Amino acid sequence: MKTLLLTGFEPFLEHSHNPTEAIVKELDGKIIGKYLIKGRILPVVFGQSADKLLRYVEELSPEAVISLGLAAGRNKVTPERIAINVNDGVRDNSNHVPVDELIKEDGSDAYFTTLPIRDIVNNLVENGIPAEISNTAGTYLCNNVMYSLLHDSKQKGVDLPSGFIHIPASFELGLTNGKLPAWPLSSLKAAVEVAIKTLN
Ligand code: PCA
């Protein structure tokens, strides 16, 4: 049985819940498609999140890694195509506000995901789940962890499929912000399961 490391994030900014945390906790230990799921939660802190992710990869030696993040405001499940060498944006959970920082001094400007995102999107849509490829993971923590693992695999010459999937907000978040597209957690979880089942 192959192992898949599935990561989610803790709540951040004004979001009282992070649906990725709930999904990862529910799927931890389950067998989905060809994979046993190992679920881990990452902090929303520049300088901690990527280190933790790389440590989990070392510890678990997974055959694939999918990181999940909340993209409040999106109304589709969006696998990310590309991660860029930038930290920039709003405060993290330690109140650090990065401005135009490089993630890696020696890193490429960008890395493409090594997940089969076209197949994942096609499979999601066939299963009735709105989905499309996203061409920007932003410059916050989601981009940061995606970039960091792709960089690490490249440096080590390791062939580890990894990447990032942003998901819409869940009902809890919609309750406090009526303008936010908000999905039931069960649909968000089903989307993640479909994505995992797409992998060889
Ligand atoms: N989403 C943020 C960070 C944590 C999360 O769930 C992002 O899109 O960068």
PDB file of N, CA and C in Angstrom, residues 5 30 33 35 39 45 54 57 77 82-83 101 116 123 145 154 161 181 193:
ATOM      1  N   LEU A   5       0.720  11.708   1.913  1.00  0.00           N
ATOM      2  CA  LEU A   5       0.681  12.734   2.957  1.00  0.00           C
ATOM      3  C   LEU A   5      -0.314  13.808   2.522  1.00  0.00           C
ATOM      4  N   LYS A  30      -7.463   6.707   6.636  1.00  0.00           N
ATOM      5  CA  LYS A  30      -8.357   6.032   5.672  1.00  0.00           C
ATOM      6  C   LYS A  30      -7.553   5.533   4.457  1.00  0.00           C
ATOM      7  N   GLY A  33      -8.524   5.084  -2.837  1.00  0.00           N
ATOM      8  CA  GLY A  33      -7.839   4.671  -4.064  1.00  0.00           C
ATOM      9  C   GLY A  33      -6.676   3.766  -3.702  1.00  0.00           C
ATOM     10  N   TYR A  35      -4.059   4.589  -1.927  1.00  0.00           N
ATOM     11  CA  TYR A  35      -3.232   5.206  -0.876  1.00  0.00           C
ATOM     12  C   TYR A  35      -3.799   5.082   0.546  1.00  0.00           C
ATOM     13  N   GLY A  39      -2.627  12.147   7.561  1.00  0.00           N
ATOM     14  CA  GLY A  39      -3.054  13.544   7.626  1.00  0.00           C
ATOM     15  C   GLY A  39      -2.253  14.337   8.646  1.00  0.00           C
ATOM     16  N   VAL A  45       2.283  29.996   9.573  1.00  0.00           N
ATOM     17  CA  VAL A  45       3.389  30.831  10.050  1.00  0.00           C
ATOM     18  C   VAL A  45       4.566  30.691   9.084  1.00  0.00           C
ATOM     19  N   LEU A  54       8.272  19.569   5.282  1.00  0.00           N
ATOM     20  CA  LEU A  54       9.449  18.792   4.845  1.00  0.00           C
ATOM     21  C   LEU A  54       9.810  17.721   5.873  1.00  0.00           C
ATOM     22  N   VAL A  57       7.454  14.833   5.404  1.00  0.00           N
ATOM     23  CA  VAL A  57       7.823  14.052   4.210  1.00  0.00           C
ATOM     24  C   VAL A  57       8.979  13.117   4.560  1.00  0.00           C
ATOM     25  N   VAL A  77     -13.228  24.007  -6.806  1.00  0.00           N
ATOM     26  CA  VAL A  77     -12.031  23.349  -6.275  1.00  0.00           C
ATOM     27  C   VAL A  77     -10.930  23.615  -7.289  1.00  0.00           C
ATOM     28  N   ILE A  82       1.119  26.297 -10.398  1.00  0.00           N
ATOM     29  CA  ILE A  82       2.462  26.880 -10.279  1.00  0.00           C
ATOM     30  C   ILE A  82       2.648  27.532  -8.906  1.00  0.00           C
ATOM     31  N   ALA A  83       3.863  27.419  -8.387  1.00  0.00           N
ATOM     32  CA  ALA A  83       4.210  28.119  -7.133  1.00  0.00           C
ATOM     33  C   ALA A  83       5.394  29.036  -7.424  1.00  0.00           C
ATOM     34  N   GLU A 101       9.642  39.078  -0.092  1.00  0.00           N
ATOM     35  CA  GLU A 101      10.729  38.176   0.321  1.00  0.00           C
ATOM     36  C   GLU A 101      10.868  37.020  -0.670  1.00  0.00           C
ATOM     37  N   PRO A 116      -0.996  15.330 -11.274  1.00  0.00           N
ATOM     38  CA  PRO A 116      -1.711  15.316 -12.568  1.00  0.00           C
ATOM     39  C   PRO A 116      -2.967  16.200 -12.489  1.00  0.00           C
ATOM     40  N   ASN A 123     -11.645  14.674 -13.582  1.00  0.00           N
ATOM     41  CA  ASN A 123     -12.327  13.696 -12.731  1.00  0.00           C
ATOM     42  C   ASN A 123     -13.323  14.373 -11.784  1.00  0.00           C
ATOM     43  N   VAL A 145       4.288  26.720   0.973  1.00  0.00           N
ATOM     44  CA  VAL A 145       4.542  25.297   1.221  1.00  0.00           C
ATOM     45  C   VAL A 145       4.643  24.512  -0.092  1.00  0.00           C
ATOM     46  N   LYS A 154      13.264  18.937  -6.167  1.00  0.00           N
ATOM     47  CA  LYS A 154      14.140  19.259  -7.296  1.00  0.00           C
ATOM     48  C   LYS A 154      15.600  19.191  -6.861  1.00  0.00           C
ATOM     49  N   PRO A 161       5.501  13.098  -6.537  1.00  0.00           N
ATOM     50  CA  PRO A 161       4.385  13.939  -6.974  1.00  0.00           C
ATOM     51  C   PRO A 161       3.867  14.770  -5.802  1.00  0.00           C
ATOM     52  N   PRO A 181     -19.012  32.390  -1.031  1.00  0.00           N
ATOM     53  CA  PRO A 181     -19.499  31.097  -1.501  1.00  0.00           C
ATOM     54  C   PRO A 181     -19.088  30.045  -0.476  1.00  0.00           C
ATOM     55  N   GLU A 193     -11.406  13.424  -1.914  1.00  0.00           N
ATOM     56  CA  GLU A 193     -11.335  11.976  -2.166  1.00  0.00           C
ATOM     57  C   GLU A 193     -11.246  11.684  -3.657  1.00  0.00           C
TER      58      GLU A 193
END
